[in-house]
Coordinates of C-alpha atoms and ligand atoms in Angstrom, one line a residue:
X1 CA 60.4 -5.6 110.9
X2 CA 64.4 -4.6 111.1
X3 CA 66.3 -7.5 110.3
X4 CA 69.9 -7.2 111.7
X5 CA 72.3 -9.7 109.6
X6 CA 73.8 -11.8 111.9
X7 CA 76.9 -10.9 113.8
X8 CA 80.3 -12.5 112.3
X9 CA 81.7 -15.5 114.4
X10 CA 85.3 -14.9 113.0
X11 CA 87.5 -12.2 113.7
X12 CA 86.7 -9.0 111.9
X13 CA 90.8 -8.7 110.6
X14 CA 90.1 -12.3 109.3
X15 CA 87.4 -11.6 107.2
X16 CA 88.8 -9.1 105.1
X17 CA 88.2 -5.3 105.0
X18 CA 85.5 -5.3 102.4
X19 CA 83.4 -7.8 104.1
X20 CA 84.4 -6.3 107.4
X21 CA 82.9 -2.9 106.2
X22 CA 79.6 -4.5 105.2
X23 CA 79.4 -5.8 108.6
X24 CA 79.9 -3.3 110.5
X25 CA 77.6 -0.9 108.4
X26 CA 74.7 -3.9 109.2
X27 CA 75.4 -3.6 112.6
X28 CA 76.1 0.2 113.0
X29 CA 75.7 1.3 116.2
X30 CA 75.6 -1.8 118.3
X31 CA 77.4 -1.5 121.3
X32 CA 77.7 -5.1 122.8
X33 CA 79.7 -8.1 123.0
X34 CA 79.7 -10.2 119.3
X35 CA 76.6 -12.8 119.4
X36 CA 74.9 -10.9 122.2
X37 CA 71.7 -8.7 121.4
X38 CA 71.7 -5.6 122.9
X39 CA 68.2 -4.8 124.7
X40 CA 67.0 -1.4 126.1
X41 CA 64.3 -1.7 128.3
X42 CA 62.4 1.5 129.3
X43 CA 61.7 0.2 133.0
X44 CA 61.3 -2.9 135.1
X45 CA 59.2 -5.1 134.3
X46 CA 59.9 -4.8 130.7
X47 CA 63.3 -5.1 132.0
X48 CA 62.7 -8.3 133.7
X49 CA 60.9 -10.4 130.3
X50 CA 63.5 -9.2 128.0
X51 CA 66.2 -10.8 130.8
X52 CA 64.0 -14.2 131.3
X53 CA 63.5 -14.6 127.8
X54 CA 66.7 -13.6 126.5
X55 CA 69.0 -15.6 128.7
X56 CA 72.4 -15.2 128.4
X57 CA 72.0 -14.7 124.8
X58 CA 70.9 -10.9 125.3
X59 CA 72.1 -8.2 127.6
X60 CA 69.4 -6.1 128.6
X61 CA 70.1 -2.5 130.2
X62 CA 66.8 -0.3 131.4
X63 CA 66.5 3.2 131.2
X64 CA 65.2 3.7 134.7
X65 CA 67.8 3.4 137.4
X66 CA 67.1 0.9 140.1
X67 CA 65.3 2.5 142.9
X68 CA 64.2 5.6 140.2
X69 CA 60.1 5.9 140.1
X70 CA 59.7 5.9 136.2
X71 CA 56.6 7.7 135.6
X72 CA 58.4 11.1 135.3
X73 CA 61.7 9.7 134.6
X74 CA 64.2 12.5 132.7
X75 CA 66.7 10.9 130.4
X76 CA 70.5 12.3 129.6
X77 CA 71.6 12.8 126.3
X78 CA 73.6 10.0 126.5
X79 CA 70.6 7.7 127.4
X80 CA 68.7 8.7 124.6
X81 CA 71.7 7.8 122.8
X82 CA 71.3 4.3 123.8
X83 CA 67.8 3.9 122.2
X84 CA 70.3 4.6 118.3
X85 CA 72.7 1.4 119.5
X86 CA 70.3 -0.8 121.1
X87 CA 69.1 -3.5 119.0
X88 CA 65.7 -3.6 120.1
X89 CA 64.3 -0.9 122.9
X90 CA 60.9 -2.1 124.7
X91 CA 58.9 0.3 126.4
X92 CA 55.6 1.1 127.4
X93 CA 54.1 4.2 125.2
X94 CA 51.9 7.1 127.0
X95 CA 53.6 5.8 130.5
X96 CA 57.2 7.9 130.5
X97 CA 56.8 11.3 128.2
X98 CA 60.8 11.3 128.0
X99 CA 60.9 7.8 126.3
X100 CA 58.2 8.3 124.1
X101 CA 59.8 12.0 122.9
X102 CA 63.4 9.7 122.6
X103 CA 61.8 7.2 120.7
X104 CA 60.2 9.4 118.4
X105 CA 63.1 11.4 118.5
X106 CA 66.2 8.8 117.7
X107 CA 63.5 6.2 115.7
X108 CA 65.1 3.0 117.3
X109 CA 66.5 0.1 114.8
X110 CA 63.7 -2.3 116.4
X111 CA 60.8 -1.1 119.0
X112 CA 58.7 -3.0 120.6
X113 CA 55.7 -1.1 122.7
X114 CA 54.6 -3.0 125.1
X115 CA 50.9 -0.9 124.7
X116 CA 50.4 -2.4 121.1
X117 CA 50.5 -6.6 122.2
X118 CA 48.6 -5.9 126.2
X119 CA 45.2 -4.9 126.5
X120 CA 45.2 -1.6 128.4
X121 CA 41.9 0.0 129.4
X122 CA 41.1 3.6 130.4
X123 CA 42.1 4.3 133.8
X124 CA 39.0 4.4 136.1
X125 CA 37.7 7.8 137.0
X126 CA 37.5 7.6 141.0
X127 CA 41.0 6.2 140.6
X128 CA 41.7 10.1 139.7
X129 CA 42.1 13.3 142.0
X130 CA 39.3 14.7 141.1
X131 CA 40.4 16.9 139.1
X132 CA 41.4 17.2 135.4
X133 CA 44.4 16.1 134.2
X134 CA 46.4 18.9 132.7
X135 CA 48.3 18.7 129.2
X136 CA 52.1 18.5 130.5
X137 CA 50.6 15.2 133.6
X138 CA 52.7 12.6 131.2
X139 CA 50.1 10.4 130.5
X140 CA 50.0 11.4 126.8
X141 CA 47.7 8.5 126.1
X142 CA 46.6 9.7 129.0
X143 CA 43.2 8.4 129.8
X144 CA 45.0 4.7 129.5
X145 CA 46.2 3.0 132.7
X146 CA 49.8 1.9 132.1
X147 CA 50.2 -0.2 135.4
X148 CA 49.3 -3.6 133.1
X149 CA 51.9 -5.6 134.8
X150 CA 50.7 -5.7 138.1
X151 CA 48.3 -8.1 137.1
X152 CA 50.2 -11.0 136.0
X153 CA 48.0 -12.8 132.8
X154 CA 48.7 -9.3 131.3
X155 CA 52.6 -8.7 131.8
X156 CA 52.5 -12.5 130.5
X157 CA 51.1 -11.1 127.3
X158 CA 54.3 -9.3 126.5
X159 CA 56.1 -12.7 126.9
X160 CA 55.6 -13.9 123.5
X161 CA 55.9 -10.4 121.6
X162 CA 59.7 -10.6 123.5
X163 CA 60.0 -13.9 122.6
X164 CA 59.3 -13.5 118.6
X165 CA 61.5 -10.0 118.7
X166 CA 64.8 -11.8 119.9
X167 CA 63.8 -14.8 117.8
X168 CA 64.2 -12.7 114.4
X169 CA 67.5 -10.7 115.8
X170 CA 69.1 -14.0 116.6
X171 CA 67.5 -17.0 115.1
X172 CA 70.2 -19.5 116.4
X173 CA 68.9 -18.9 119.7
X174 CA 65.1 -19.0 118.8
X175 CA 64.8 -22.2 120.6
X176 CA 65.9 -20.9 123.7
X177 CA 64.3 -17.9 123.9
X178 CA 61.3 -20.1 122.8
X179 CA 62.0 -22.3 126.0
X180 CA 62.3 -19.5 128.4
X181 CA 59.5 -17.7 127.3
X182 CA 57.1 -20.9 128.3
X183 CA 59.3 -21.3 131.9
X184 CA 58.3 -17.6 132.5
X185 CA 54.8 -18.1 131.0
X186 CA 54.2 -20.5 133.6
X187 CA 55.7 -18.6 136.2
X188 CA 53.4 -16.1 135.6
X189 CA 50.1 -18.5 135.5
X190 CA 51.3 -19.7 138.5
X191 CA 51.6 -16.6 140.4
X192 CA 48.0 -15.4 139.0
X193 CA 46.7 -18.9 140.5
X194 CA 48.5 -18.0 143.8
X195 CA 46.8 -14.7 144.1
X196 CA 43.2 -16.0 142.6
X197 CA 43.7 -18.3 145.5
X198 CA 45.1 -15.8 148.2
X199 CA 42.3 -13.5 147.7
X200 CA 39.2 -15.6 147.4
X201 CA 37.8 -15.2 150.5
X202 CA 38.2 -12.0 152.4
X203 CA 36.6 -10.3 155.0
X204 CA 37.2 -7.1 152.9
X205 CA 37.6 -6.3 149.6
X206 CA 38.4 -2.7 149.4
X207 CA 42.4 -1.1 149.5
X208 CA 43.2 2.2 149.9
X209 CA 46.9 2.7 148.2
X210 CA 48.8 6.0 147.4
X211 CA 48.5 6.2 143.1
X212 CA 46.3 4.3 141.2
X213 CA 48.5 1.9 140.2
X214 CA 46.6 -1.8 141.3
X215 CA 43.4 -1.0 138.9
X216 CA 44.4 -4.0 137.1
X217 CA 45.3 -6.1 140.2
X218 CA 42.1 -5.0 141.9
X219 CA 39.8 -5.8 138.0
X220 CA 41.5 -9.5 138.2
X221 CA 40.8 -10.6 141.6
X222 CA 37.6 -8.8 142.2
X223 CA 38.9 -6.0 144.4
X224 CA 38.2 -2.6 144.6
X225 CA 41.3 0.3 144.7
X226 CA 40.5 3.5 146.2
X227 CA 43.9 5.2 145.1
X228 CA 44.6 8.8 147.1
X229 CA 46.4 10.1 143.7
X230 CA 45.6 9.2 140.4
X231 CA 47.4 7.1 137.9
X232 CA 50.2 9.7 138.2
X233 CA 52.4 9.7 141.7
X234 CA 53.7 13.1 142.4
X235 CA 50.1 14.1 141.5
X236 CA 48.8 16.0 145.0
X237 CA 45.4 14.8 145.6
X238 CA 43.3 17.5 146.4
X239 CA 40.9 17.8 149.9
X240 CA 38.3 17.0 148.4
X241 CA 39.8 13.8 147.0
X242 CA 41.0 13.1 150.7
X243 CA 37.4 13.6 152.5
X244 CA 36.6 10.9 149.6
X245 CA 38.9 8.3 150.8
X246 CA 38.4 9.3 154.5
X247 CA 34.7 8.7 153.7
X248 CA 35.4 5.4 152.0
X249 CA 37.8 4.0 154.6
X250 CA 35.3 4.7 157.3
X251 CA 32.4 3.5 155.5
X252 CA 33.9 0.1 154.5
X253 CA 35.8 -0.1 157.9
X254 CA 39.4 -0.2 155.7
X255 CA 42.2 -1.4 157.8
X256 CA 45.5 -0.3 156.2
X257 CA 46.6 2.7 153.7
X258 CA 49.4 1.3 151.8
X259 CA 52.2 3.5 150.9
X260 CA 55.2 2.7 148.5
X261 CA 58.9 2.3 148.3
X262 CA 59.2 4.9 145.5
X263 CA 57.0 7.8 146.1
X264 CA 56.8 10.0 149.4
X265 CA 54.8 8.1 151.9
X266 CA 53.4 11.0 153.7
X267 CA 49.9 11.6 152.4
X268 CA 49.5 7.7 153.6
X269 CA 50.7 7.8 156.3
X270 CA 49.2 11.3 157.4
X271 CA 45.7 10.1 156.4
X272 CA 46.0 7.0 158.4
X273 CA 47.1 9.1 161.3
X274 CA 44.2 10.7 161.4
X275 CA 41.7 7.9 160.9
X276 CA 43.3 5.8 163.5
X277 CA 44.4 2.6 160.8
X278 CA 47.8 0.9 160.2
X279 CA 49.9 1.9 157.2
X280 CA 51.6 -0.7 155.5
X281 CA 53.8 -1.0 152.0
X282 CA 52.0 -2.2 148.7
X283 CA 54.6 -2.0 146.1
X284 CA 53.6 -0.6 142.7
X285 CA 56.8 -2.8 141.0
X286 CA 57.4 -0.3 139.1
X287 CA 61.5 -0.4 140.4
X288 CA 62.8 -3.0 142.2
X289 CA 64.8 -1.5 145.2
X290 CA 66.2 -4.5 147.4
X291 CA 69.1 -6.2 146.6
X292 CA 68.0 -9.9 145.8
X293 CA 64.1 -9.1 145.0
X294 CA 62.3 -9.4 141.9
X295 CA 59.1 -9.2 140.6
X296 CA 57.7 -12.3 141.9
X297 CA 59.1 -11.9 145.4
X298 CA 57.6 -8.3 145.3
X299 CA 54.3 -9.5 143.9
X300 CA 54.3 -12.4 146.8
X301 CA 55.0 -9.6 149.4
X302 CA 52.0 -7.4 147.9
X303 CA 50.3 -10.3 148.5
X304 CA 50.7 -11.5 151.5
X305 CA 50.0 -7.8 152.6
X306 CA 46.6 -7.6 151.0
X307 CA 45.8 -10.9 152.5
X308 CA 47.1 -9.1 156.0
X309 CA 44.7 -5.9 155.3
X310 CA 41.7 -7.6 153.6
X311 CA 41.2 -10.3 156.3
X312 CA 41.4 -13.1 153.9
X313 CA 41.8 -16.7 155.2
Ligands
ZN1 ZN1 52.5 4.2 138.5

């Protein structure tokens, strides 16, 4: 692992030129303030556990813009850039083609892929559109469902691989980061205990959501997704995908289609036209988009709204 020496606490003009040079050739590139690592995460909620974890002792950018849906997000030259200067870049491999080909491409000073410390499993195959995925869908790992943070005990599991990554860039503030790593840990147990809870007993236990992001969600808390895309969002599901999930929402009397924030609503919201049920917004948190939320209030809200469609008491 890179080891970056430790950023100088006096002046560089104090120091003297010839030590000044050394330093700056062990830091080359980084672009932040003195004593602060400089984090590039490659969407939210890698965003978010490099920001818990890190404190004020790290400033974390992301490479999807608030409000942006990542899967096919396209980065400028000056973003990939960013992945040279960062100290550390965490990101999620066969999820966003662009940051895997500017990874590869710029060979970050530390990476930390979030696919190597979660357990992901292959994406379920009537979570797909029926059809076969083609070479240029993104999903280069493609047959691996990226959407591990939905269900909390697994976006938990990048916690400590965060934790130990800041730890070796700035070992003064190892105890910290050690401290907020176990406040976020049992954040996270928490909210998995709320939704073990929540969704217990229901009157239903099938969803019908836009892309096949809640397989995770849905494996945890003994669900079942039927997803009207596949893992991939601007995927167009074909008719006979939709006569599948017409079939499936008749037969187990589903409720609601959920849409999301990010991704045109109107397959949902057409196919619940049709069949007569409400629509309502299950949030893949793959962006956050209001001012003031964050994962756990988005998690709480997708909650609450499967409780609403589901029946649960
Ligand atoms: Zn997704």
């Amino acid at each position: 692992m890179h080891r970056r020496p430790r950023r100088p606490t006096v002046p560089l003009a104090a120091a003297g030129l010839v030590t000044a040079g050394l330093v700056l050739a062990g830091c080359q590139g980084g672009t932040g303030t003195p004593g602060t690592v400089d984090v590039l995460a490659s969407f939210y909620p890698l965003q978010l556990v490099s920001e818990r974890v890190g404190g004020d002792h790290v400033r974390v950018q992301s490479l999807t813009p608030p409000g942006a849906e990542p899967h096919d997000v396209e980065l400028s030259p000056a973003q990939v850039a960013k992945l040279s200067s960062a100290d550390l870049v965490v990101y999620l491999s066969g999820f966003q083609a662009a940051v895997d080909d500017a990874v590869e491409q710029t060979g970050p000073q530390d990476v930390l892929d979030a696919a190597d410390v979660v357990d992901l499993e292959p994406a379920h195959e009537d979570e797909h559109d029926g059809e076969e995925h083609t070479a240029d869908d993104g999903h280069e790992h493609g047959d691996l469902d990226p959407h591990f943070w939905l269900d909390p005990t697994r976006l938990a599991a990048v916690v400590p691989a965060v934790e130990q990554r800041l730890a070796a860039l700035d070992p003064e503030h190892a105890s910290e980061f050690a401290a907020n790593a176990a406040e976020l840990t049992r954040e996270l147990t928490a909210l998995d205990e709320e939704y073990a809870a929540g969704l217990r007993t229901c009157e239903q236990r099938t969803f019908v959501t836009s892309h096949a992001a809640f397989g995770y969600l849905a494996e945890r808390y003994d669900l079942e997704q039927v997803a009207i895309s596949g893992v991939d969002p601007e995927a167009e599901p074909s008719p006979a995908r939709l006569a599948e999930v017409e079939r499936e929402v008749r037969e187990q009397g589903v409720t609601t289609i959920f849409f999301e924030t990010l991704v045109s609503p109107k397959v949902a919201q057409t196919l619940a036209a049709d069949l007569g049920v409400r629509t309502a917004v299950l949030d893949p948190i793959e962006g956050v988009t209001e001012e003031g939320s964050d994962y756990f209030s988005v998690a709480r809200d997708n909650l609450e709204a499967l409780r609403v469609a589901l029946s649960c008491s």
